[in-house]
PDB file of C-alpha atoms in Angstrom:
ATOM      1  CA  UNK A   1       0.000   0.000   0.000  1.00 41.00           C
ATOM      2  CA  UNK A   2       1.340   3.388  -0.905  1.00 44.00           C
ATOM      3  CA  UNK A   3       1.305   5.658   2.120  1.00 54.00           C
ATOM      4  CA  UNK A   4       1.408   9.446   1.675  1.00 57.00           C
ATOM      5  CA  UNK A   5       4.299  10.853   3.618  1.00 54.00           C
ATOM      6  CA  UNK A   6       6.302  13.976   4.188  1.00 53.00           C
ATOM      7  CA  UNK A   7       9.993  14.298   3.482  1.00 43.00           C
ATOM      8  CA  UNK A   8      12.139  13.120   6.440  1.00 39.00           C
ATOM      9  CA  UNK A   9      14.655  15.623   7.767  1.00 35.00           C
ATOM     10  CA  UNK A  10      18.320  14.897   7.180  1.00 35.00           C
ATOM     11  CA  UNK A  11      20.160  13.459  10.166  1.00 34.00           C
ATOM     12  CA  UNK A  12      22.301  10.630  11.451  1.00 34.00           C
ATOM     13  CA  UNK A  13      21.694   7.746  13.809  1.00 37.00           C
ATOM     14  CA  UNK A  14      24.513   8.736  16.124  1.00 35.00           C
ATOM     15  CA  UNK A  15      22.098  10.555  18.458  1.00 41.00           C
ATOM     16  CA  UNK A  16      19.810   7.552  19.002  1.00 45.00           C
ATOM     17  CA  UNK A  17      19.650   6.130  22.484  1.00 50.00           C
ATOM     18  CA  UNK A  18      17.430   3.737  24.371  1.00 53.00           C
ATOM     19  CA  UNK A  19      17.153   0.775  26.721  1.00 52.00           C
ATOM     20  CA  UNK A  20      18.054  -2.809  25.850  1.00 49.00           C
ATOM     21  CA  UNK A  21      14.962  -5.038  26.125  1.00 45.00           C
ATOM     22  CA  UNK A  22      16.662  -8.264  25.100  1.00 49.00           C
ATOM     23  CA  UNK A  23      16.755 -10.261  21.865  1.00 49.00           C
ATOM     24  CA  UNK A  24      18.922  -7.556  20.313  1.00 53.00           C
ATOM     25  CA  UNK A  25      16.074  -5.049  20.507  1.00 66.00           C
ATOM     26  CA  UNK A  26      16.556  -1.624  22.050  1.00 80.00           C
ATOM     27  CA  UNK A  27      13.683   0.590  23.134  1.00 84.00           C
ATOM     28  CA  UNK A  28      14.058   4.067  21.681  1.00 85.00           C
ATOM     29  CA  UNK A  29      13.848   6.842  24.272  1.00 84.00           C
ATOM     30  CA  UNK A  30      11.311   9.558  23.475  1.00 86.00           C
ATOM     31  CA  UNK A  31       9.774  12.387  25.483  1.00 82.00           C
ATOM     32  CA  UNK A  32       6.111  11.554  25.020  1.00 87.00           C
ATOM     33  CA  UNK A  33       3.150  10.520  22.876  1.00 91.00           C
ATOM     34  CA  UNK A  34       0.229  12.780  22.055  1.00 92.00           C
ATOM     35  CA  UNK A  35      -3.245  12.109  20.619  1.00 94.00           C
ATOM     36  CA  UNK A  36      -5.018  14.643  18.441  1.00 94.00           C
ATOM     37  CA  UNK A  37      -8.706  15.349  18.588  1.00 95.00           C
ATOM     38  CA  UNK A  38     -10.927  13.601  16.021  1.00 96.00           C
ATOM     39  CA  UNK A  39     -10.020  14.790  12.519  1.00 97.00           C
ATOM     40  CA  UNK A  40     -11.121  14.796   8.901  1.00 97.00           C
ATOM     41  CA  UNK A  41      -8.319  13.436   6.663  1.00 97.00           C
ATOM     42  CA  UNK A  42      -8.106  14.697   3.068  1.00 96.00           C
ATOM     43  CA  UNK A  43      -5.810  13.368   0.333  1.00 93.00           C
ATOM     44  CA  UNK A  44      -5.720  15.214  -2.997  1.00 93.00           C
ATOM     45  CA  UNK A  45      -3.711  13.672  -5.838  1.00 88.00           C
ATOM     46  CA  UNK A  46      -3.186  15.821  -8.927  1.00 88.00           C
ATOM     47  CA  UNK A  47      -1.008  16.042 -12.028  1.00 84.00           C
ATOM     48  CA  UNK A  48       0.510  19.217 -13.424  1.00 78.00           C
ATOM     49  CA  UNK A  49      -2.196  21.249 -15.154  1.00 77.00           C
ATOM     50  CA  UNK A  50      -4.918  18.825 -14.025  1.00 83.00           C
ATOM     51  CA  UNK A  51      -7.268  19.885 -11.235  1.00 84.00           C
ATOM     52  CA  UNK A  52      -7.206  22.863  -8.874  1.00 89.00           C
ATOM     53  CA  UNK A  53      -3.788  23.915  -7.601  1.00 90.00           C
ATOM     54  CA  UNK A  54      -2.907  23.260  -3.972  1.00 92.00           C
ATOM     55  CA  UNK A  55      -2.758  27.007  -3.415  1.00 93.00           C
ATOM     56  CA  UNK A  56      -6.459  27.304  -4.297  1.00 94.00           C
ATOM     57  CA  UNK A  57      -7.435  24.720  -1.665  1.00 96.00           C
ATOM     58  CA  UNK A  58      -5.193  26.066   1.074  1.00 96.00           C
ATOM     59  CA  UNK A  59      -6.225  29.629   0.253  1.00 96.00           C
ATOM     60  CA  UNK A  60      -9.904  28.724   0.602  1.00 96.00           C
ATOM     61  CA  UNK A  61      -9.245  27.102   3.977  1.00 97.00           C
ATOM     62  CA  UNK A  62      -7.273  30.124   5.171  1.00 96.00           C
ATOM     63  CA  UNK A  63      -9.992  32.512   4.037  1.00 96.00           C
ATOM     64  CA  UNK A  64     -12.537  30.472   6.005  1.00 96.00           C
ATOM     65  CA  UNK A  65     -10.174  30.589   9.026  1.00 95.00           C
ATOM     66  CA  UNK A  66      -9.974  26.789   9.270  1.00 96.00           C
ATOM     67  CA  UNK A  67      -6.991  25.478  11.214  1.00 95.00           C
ATOM     68  CA  UNK A  68      -4.856  22.761   9.591  1.00 96.00           C
ATOM     69  CA  UNK A  69      -3.088  20.723  12.318  1.00 95.00           C
ATOM     70  CA  UNK A  70      -1.524  18.308   9.786  1.00 96.00           C
ATOM     71  CA  UNK A  71      -0.215  19.171   6.308  1.00 96.00           C
ATOM     72  CA  UNK A  72       2.194  17.469   3.897  1.00 94.00           C
ATOM     73  CA  UNK A  73       2.985  17.894   0.213  1.00 92.00           C
ATOM     74  CA  UNK A  74       4.678  15.040  -1.626  1.00 86.00           C
ATOM     75  CA  UNK A  75       6.014  15.888  -5.076  1.00 76.00           C
ATOM     76  CA  UNK A  76       8.086  12.784  -5.730  1.00 64.00           C
ATOM     77  CA  UNK A  77       5.890  11.270  -8.447  1.00 64.00           C
ATOM     78  CA  UNK A  78       7.151  12.777 -11.715  1.00 71.00           C
ATOM     79  CA  UNK A  79       4.619  15.393 -12.780  1.00 79.00           C
ATOM     80  CA  UNK A  80       2.186  14.199 -10.105  1.00 83.00           C
ATOM     81  CA  UNK A  81       1.956  15.413  -6.520  1.00 88.00           C
ATOM     82  CA  UNK A  82      -0.091  14.772  -3.416  1.00 90.00           C
ATOM     83  CA  UNK A  83      -1.495  17.073  -0.783  1.00 93.00           C
ATOM     84  CA  UNK A  84      -2.582  15.579   2.544  1.00 96.00           C
ATOM     85  CA  UNK A  85      -4.134  17.642   5.305  1.00 97.00           C
ATOM     86  CA  UNK A  86      -6.311  17.203   8.373  1.00 98.00           C
ATOM     87  CA  UNK A  87      -8.835  19.510   9.992  1.00 97.00           C
ATOM     88  CA  UNK A  88     -10.963  19.206  13.129  1.00 96.00           C
ATOM     89  CA  UNK A  89     -14.009  16.971  12.742  1.00 96.00           C
ATOM     90  CA  UNK A  90     -16.183  19.946  13.587  1.00 96.00           C
ATOM     91  CA  UNK A  91     -14.967  21.707  10.439  1.00 97.00           C
ATOM     92  CA  UNK A  92     -15.678  18.715   8.178  1.00 96.00           C
ATOM     93  CA  UNK A  93     -18.925  20.054   6.713  1.00 95.00           C
ATOM     94  CA  UNK A  94     -17.413  23.430   5.853  1.00 96.00           C
ATOM     95  CA  UNK A  95     -14.325  21.835   4.289  1.00 96.00           C
ATOM     96  CA  UNK A  96     -16.355  19.440   2.142  1.00 94.00           C
ATOM     97  CA  UNK A  97     -18.458  22.381   0.953  1.00 95.00           C
ATOM     98  CA  UNK A  98     -15.323  24.336   0.004  1.00 95.00           C
ATOM     99  CA  UNK A  99     -13.955  21.331  -1.888  1.00 94.00           C
ATOM    100  CA  UNK A 100     -17.204  20.976  -3.842  1.00 92.00           C
ATOM    101  CA  UNK A 101     -17.026  24.661  -4.735  1.00 93.00           C
ATOM    102  CA  UNK A 102     -13.609  23.889  -6.250  1.00 91.00           C
ATOM    103  CA  UNK A 103     -15.212  21.056  -8.281  1.00 89.00           C
ATOM    104  CA  UNK A 104     -13.553  18.395  -6.136  1.00 88.00           C
ATOM    105  CA  UNK A 105     -15.763  15.407  -5.322  1.00 82.00           C
ATOM    106  CA  UNK A 106     -14.540  12.593  -3.027  1.00 80.00           C
ATOM    107  CA  UNK A 107     -13.906   9.237  -4.705  1.00 70.00           C
ATOM    108  CA  UNK A 108     -13.684   5.722  -3.355  1.00 57.00           C
ATOM    109  CA  UNK A 109     -10.368   3.868  -3.333  1.00 47.00           C
ATOM    110  CA  UNK A 110      -9.137   0.537  -2.017  1.00 42.00           C
ATOM    111  CA  UNK A 111      -6.395   2.484  -0.220  1.00 49.00           C
ATOM    112  CA  UNK A 112      -5.455   6.139   0.009  1.00 52.00           C
ATOM    113  CA  UNK A 113      -5.328   7.367  -3.573  1.00 51.00           C
ATOM    114  CA  UNK A 114      -4.225   4.041  -5.078  1.00 57.00           C
ATOM    115  CA  UNK A 115      -5.733   3.110  -8.410  1.00 60.00           C
ATOM    116  CA  UNK A 116      -7.193   6.570  -9.019  1.00 67.00           C
ATOM    117  CA  UNK A 117      -6.153   8.793 -11.894  1.00 70.00           C
ATOM    118  CA  UNK A 118      -5.479  12.420 -10.967  1.00 73.00           C
ATOM    119  CA  UNK A 119      -7.179  14.594 -10.064  1.00 76.00           C
ATOM    120  CA  UNK A 120      -8.401  12.358  -7.253  1.00 85.00           C
ATOM    121  CA  UNK A 121      -9.781  13.227  -3.838  1.00 90.00           C
ATOM    122  CA  UNK A 122     -10.092  10.776  -0.937  1.00 91.00           C
ATOM    123  CA  UNK A 123     -11.783  11.983   2.266  1.00 93.00           C
ATOM    124  CA  UNK A 124     -11.768   9.988   5.492  1.00 94.00           C
ATOM    125  CA  UNK A 125     -13.731  10.774   8.637  1.00 95.00           C
ATOM    126  CA  UNK A 126     -12.860   9.747  12.209  1.00 96.00           C
ATOM    127  CA  UNK A 127      -9.082   9.914  11.847  1.00 97.00           C
ATOM    128  CA  UNK A 128      -6.616  10.786  14.605  1.00 97.00           C
ATOM    129  CA  UNK A 129      -2.964  11.819  14.664  1.00 97.00           C
ATOM    130  CA  UNK A 130      -0.528   9.952  16.898  1.00 96.00           C
ATOM    131  CA  UNK A 131       2.536  12.120  17.593  1.00 93.00           C
ATOM    132  CA  UNK A 132       5.792  10.762  19.037  1.00 92.00           C
ATOM    133  CA  UNK A 133       8.258  13.397  20.276  1.00 88.00           C
ATOM    134  CA  UNK A 134      11.092  14.112  20.181  1.00 79.00           C
ATOM    135  CA  UNK A 135      12.354  11.456  17.794  1.00 67.00           C
ATOM    136  CA  UNK A 136      15.964  12.737  17.897  1.00 66.00           C
ATOM    137  CA  UNK A 137      16.290  12.257  14.132  1.00 62.00           C
ATOM    138  CA  UNK A 138      15.718   8.515  14.507  1.00 67.00           C
ATOM    139  CA  UNK A 139      14.920   6.805  11.212  1.00 73.00           C
ATOM    140  CA  UNK A 140      14.799   3.534  13.151  1.00 83.00           C
ATOM    141  CA  UNK A 141      11.800   4.841  15.114  1.00 86.00           C
ATOM    142  CA  UNK A 142       9.976   5.726  11.890  1.00 88.00           C
ATOM    143  CA  UNK A 143      10.478   2.331  10.278  1.00 89.00           C
ATOM    144  CA  UNK A 144       9.768   0.268  13.389  1.00 92.00           C
ATOM    145  CA  UNK A 145       6.624   2.247  14.230  1.00 93.00           C
ATOM    146  CA  UNK A 146       5.079   1.869  10.779  1.00 94.00           C
ATOM    147  CA  UNK A 147       5.989  -1.835  10.649  1.00 94.00           C
ATOM    148  CA  UNK A 148       4.605  -2.531  14.144  1.00 95.00           C
ATOM    149  CA  UNK A 149       1.300  -0.792  13.432  1.00 96.00           C
ATOM    150  CA  UNK A 150       0.929  -2.669  10.143  1.00 95.00           C
ATOM    151  CA  UNK A 151       1.661  -5.986  11.856  1.00 96.00           C
ATOM    152  CA  UNK A 152      -1.076  -5.195  14.385  1.00 96.00           C
ATOM    153  CA  UNK A 153      -3.577  -4.574  11.588  1.00 97.00           C
ATOM    154  CA  UNK A 154      -3.667  -0.798  12.105  1.00 97.00           C
ATOM    155  CA  UNK A 155      -3.885   1.037   8.777  1.00 96.00           C
ATOM    156  CA  UNK A 156      -1.619   4.070   8.435  1.00 96.00           C
ATOM    157  CA  UNK A 157      -3.376   6.664   6.289  1.00 95.00           C
ATOM    158  CA  UNK A 158      -0.403   9.058   6.160  1.00 95.00           C
ATOM    159  CA  UNK A 159       2.610  10.163   8.167  1.00 94.00           C
ATOM    160  CA  UNK A 160       5.312  12.802   8.244  1.00 91.00           C
ATOM    161  CA  UNK A 161       8.354  13.854  10.242  1.00 86.00           C
ATOM    162  CA  UNK A 162       9.385  17.287  11.429  1.00 82.00           C
ATOM    163  CA  UNK A 163      12.633  18.335  13.065  1.00 79.00           C
ATOM    164  CA  UNK A 164      11.559  16.810  16.366  1.00 83.00           C
ATOM    165  CA  UNK A 165       8.320  14.818  15.983  1.00 89.00           C
ATOM    166  CA  UNK A 166       6.851  11.866  14.090  1.00 92.00           C
ATOM    167  CA  UNK A 167       3.130  12.204  13.261  1.00 95.00           C
ATOM    168  CA  UNK A 168       1.092   9.180  12.121  1.00 97.00           C
ATOM    169  CA  UNK A 169      -2.546   9.314  11.015  1.00 98.00           C
ATOM    170  CA  UNK A 170      -4.710   6.278  11.806  1.00 97.00           C
ATOM    171  CA  UNK A 171      -8.361   5.599  12.670  1.00 97.00           C
ATOM    172  CA  UNK A 172      -9.291   7.713  15.696  1.00 97.00           C
ATOM    173  CA  UNK A 173     -10.783   4.792  17.627  1.00 97.00           C
ATOM    174  CA  UNK A 174      -7.477   2.889  17.331  1.00 97.00           C
ATOM    175  CA  UNK A 175      -5.262   5.512  19.013  1.00 96.00           C
ATOM    176  CA  UNK A 176      -5.223   3.703  22.408  1.00 95.00           C
ATOM    177  CA  UNK A 177      -4.498   0.377  20.680  1.00 96.00           C
ATOM    178  CA  UNK A 178      -1.618   1.990  18.759  1.00 96.00           C
ATOM    179  CA  UNK A 179      -0.010   3.120  22.027  1.00 93.00           C
ATOM    180  CA  UNK A 180      -0.183  -0.458  23.347  1.00 93.00           C
ATOM    181  CA  UNK A 181       1.629  -1.633  20.221  1.00 95.00           C
ATOM    182  CA  UNK A 182       4.286   1.095  20.353  1.00 92.00           C
ATOM    183  CA  UNK A 183       5.014   0.526  24.051  1.00 87.00           C
ATOM    184  CA  UNK A 184       7.130  -2.393  22.916  1.00 87.00           C
ATOM    185  CA  UNK A 185       9.297  -0.030  20.862  1.00 89.00           C
ATOM    186  CA  UNK A 186       9.638   3.198  22.824  1.00 87.00           C
ATOM    187  CA  UNK A 187      10.856   4.097  26.289  1.00 84.00           C
ATOM    188  CA  UNK A 188       8.697   6.831  27.856  1.00 81.00           C
ATOM    189  CA  UNK A 189       9.635   8.903  30.929  1.00 73.00           C
ATOM    190  CA  UNK A 190       7.901   7.789  34.123  1.00 74.00           C
ATOM    191  CA  UNK A 191       6.047  11.103  34.433  1.00 66.00           C
ATOM    192  CA  UNK A 192       5.247  11.734  30.788  1.00 63.00           C
ATOM    193  CA  UNK A 193       2.471  14.121  29.776  1.00 55.00           C
ATOM    194  CA  UNK A 194      -1.087  12.755  29.186  1.00 55.00           C
ATOM    195  CA  UNK A 195      -1.769  11.229  25.776  1.00 61.00           C
ATOM    196  CA  UNK A 196      -4.933  13.260  25.280  1.00 69.00           C
ATOM    197  CA  UNK A 197      -4.804  17.081  25.433  1.00 62.00           C
ATOM    198  CA  UNK A 198      -6.440  18.727  28.437  1.00 56.00           C
ATOM    199  CA  UNK A 199      -7.595  21.675  26.351  1.00 50.00           C
ATOM    200  CA  UNK A 200      -8.130  22.727  22.754  1.00 55.00           C
ATOM    201  CA  UNK A 201      -6.922  25.905  21.049  1.00 54.00           C
ATOM    202  CA  UNK A 202      -9.084  27.259  18.275  1.00 58.00           C
ATOM    203  CA  UNK A 203      -8.663  30.367  16.142  1.00 56.00           C
ATOM    204  CA  UNK A 204     -11.540  32.812  16.449  1.00 56.00           C
ATOM    205  CA  UNK A 205     -12.602  35.511  14.030  1.00 56.00           C
ATOM    206  CA  UNK A 206     -11.745  39.031  15.276  1.00 58.00           C
ATOM    207  CA  UNK A 207     -14.603  40.998  16.802  1.00 60.00           C
ATOM    208  CA  UNK A 208     -15.949  43.824  14.709  1.00 55.00           C
ATOM    209  CA  UNK A 209     -16.043  47.230  16.293  1.00 56.00           C
ATOM    210  CA  UNK A 210     -19.415  48.935  16.519  1.00 51.00           C
TER     211      UNK A 210
END
């Protein structure tokens, strides 16, 4: 299955550290794991000159003041490229309306974007982002995490890395199960922060003066 992904940051493995758990396996030390709120996951696959430009979609979302907690652009497919973004589930209706206004209609696919000719749009509801931080530029963590989730039957819809964090999008209801799986790979501090956020930050439109 082809999984949309962001470009990993350059780095070496010299900074990796962890705890030996036997059988030649070493748990990778990280600072914490965080769950997102429930999200709408959108994958848009287009070819050059075919379908609305990414700027048109992102501009429409910005104009509507819709926050985008997850965003990747993958251009490594010749003249084809993929945009993947997530928004809060509460913004799903507004986002789907904006996409229809841009003549983008969701299509069905066996997996994210596979077998569809661009322009193609795949929309998934009830998705959540699992964030592991900091990954200390560990490519081992990326590979082991994706492989472990797949072995447990947890579908990865997309993922990306930043300078310090690894973000993986899966079904929202499977976030707790994913942590159980990853506990065999990562070494968390004893007093790590809660997996679920205690509060939510949302951008509000400025008040108009009378």
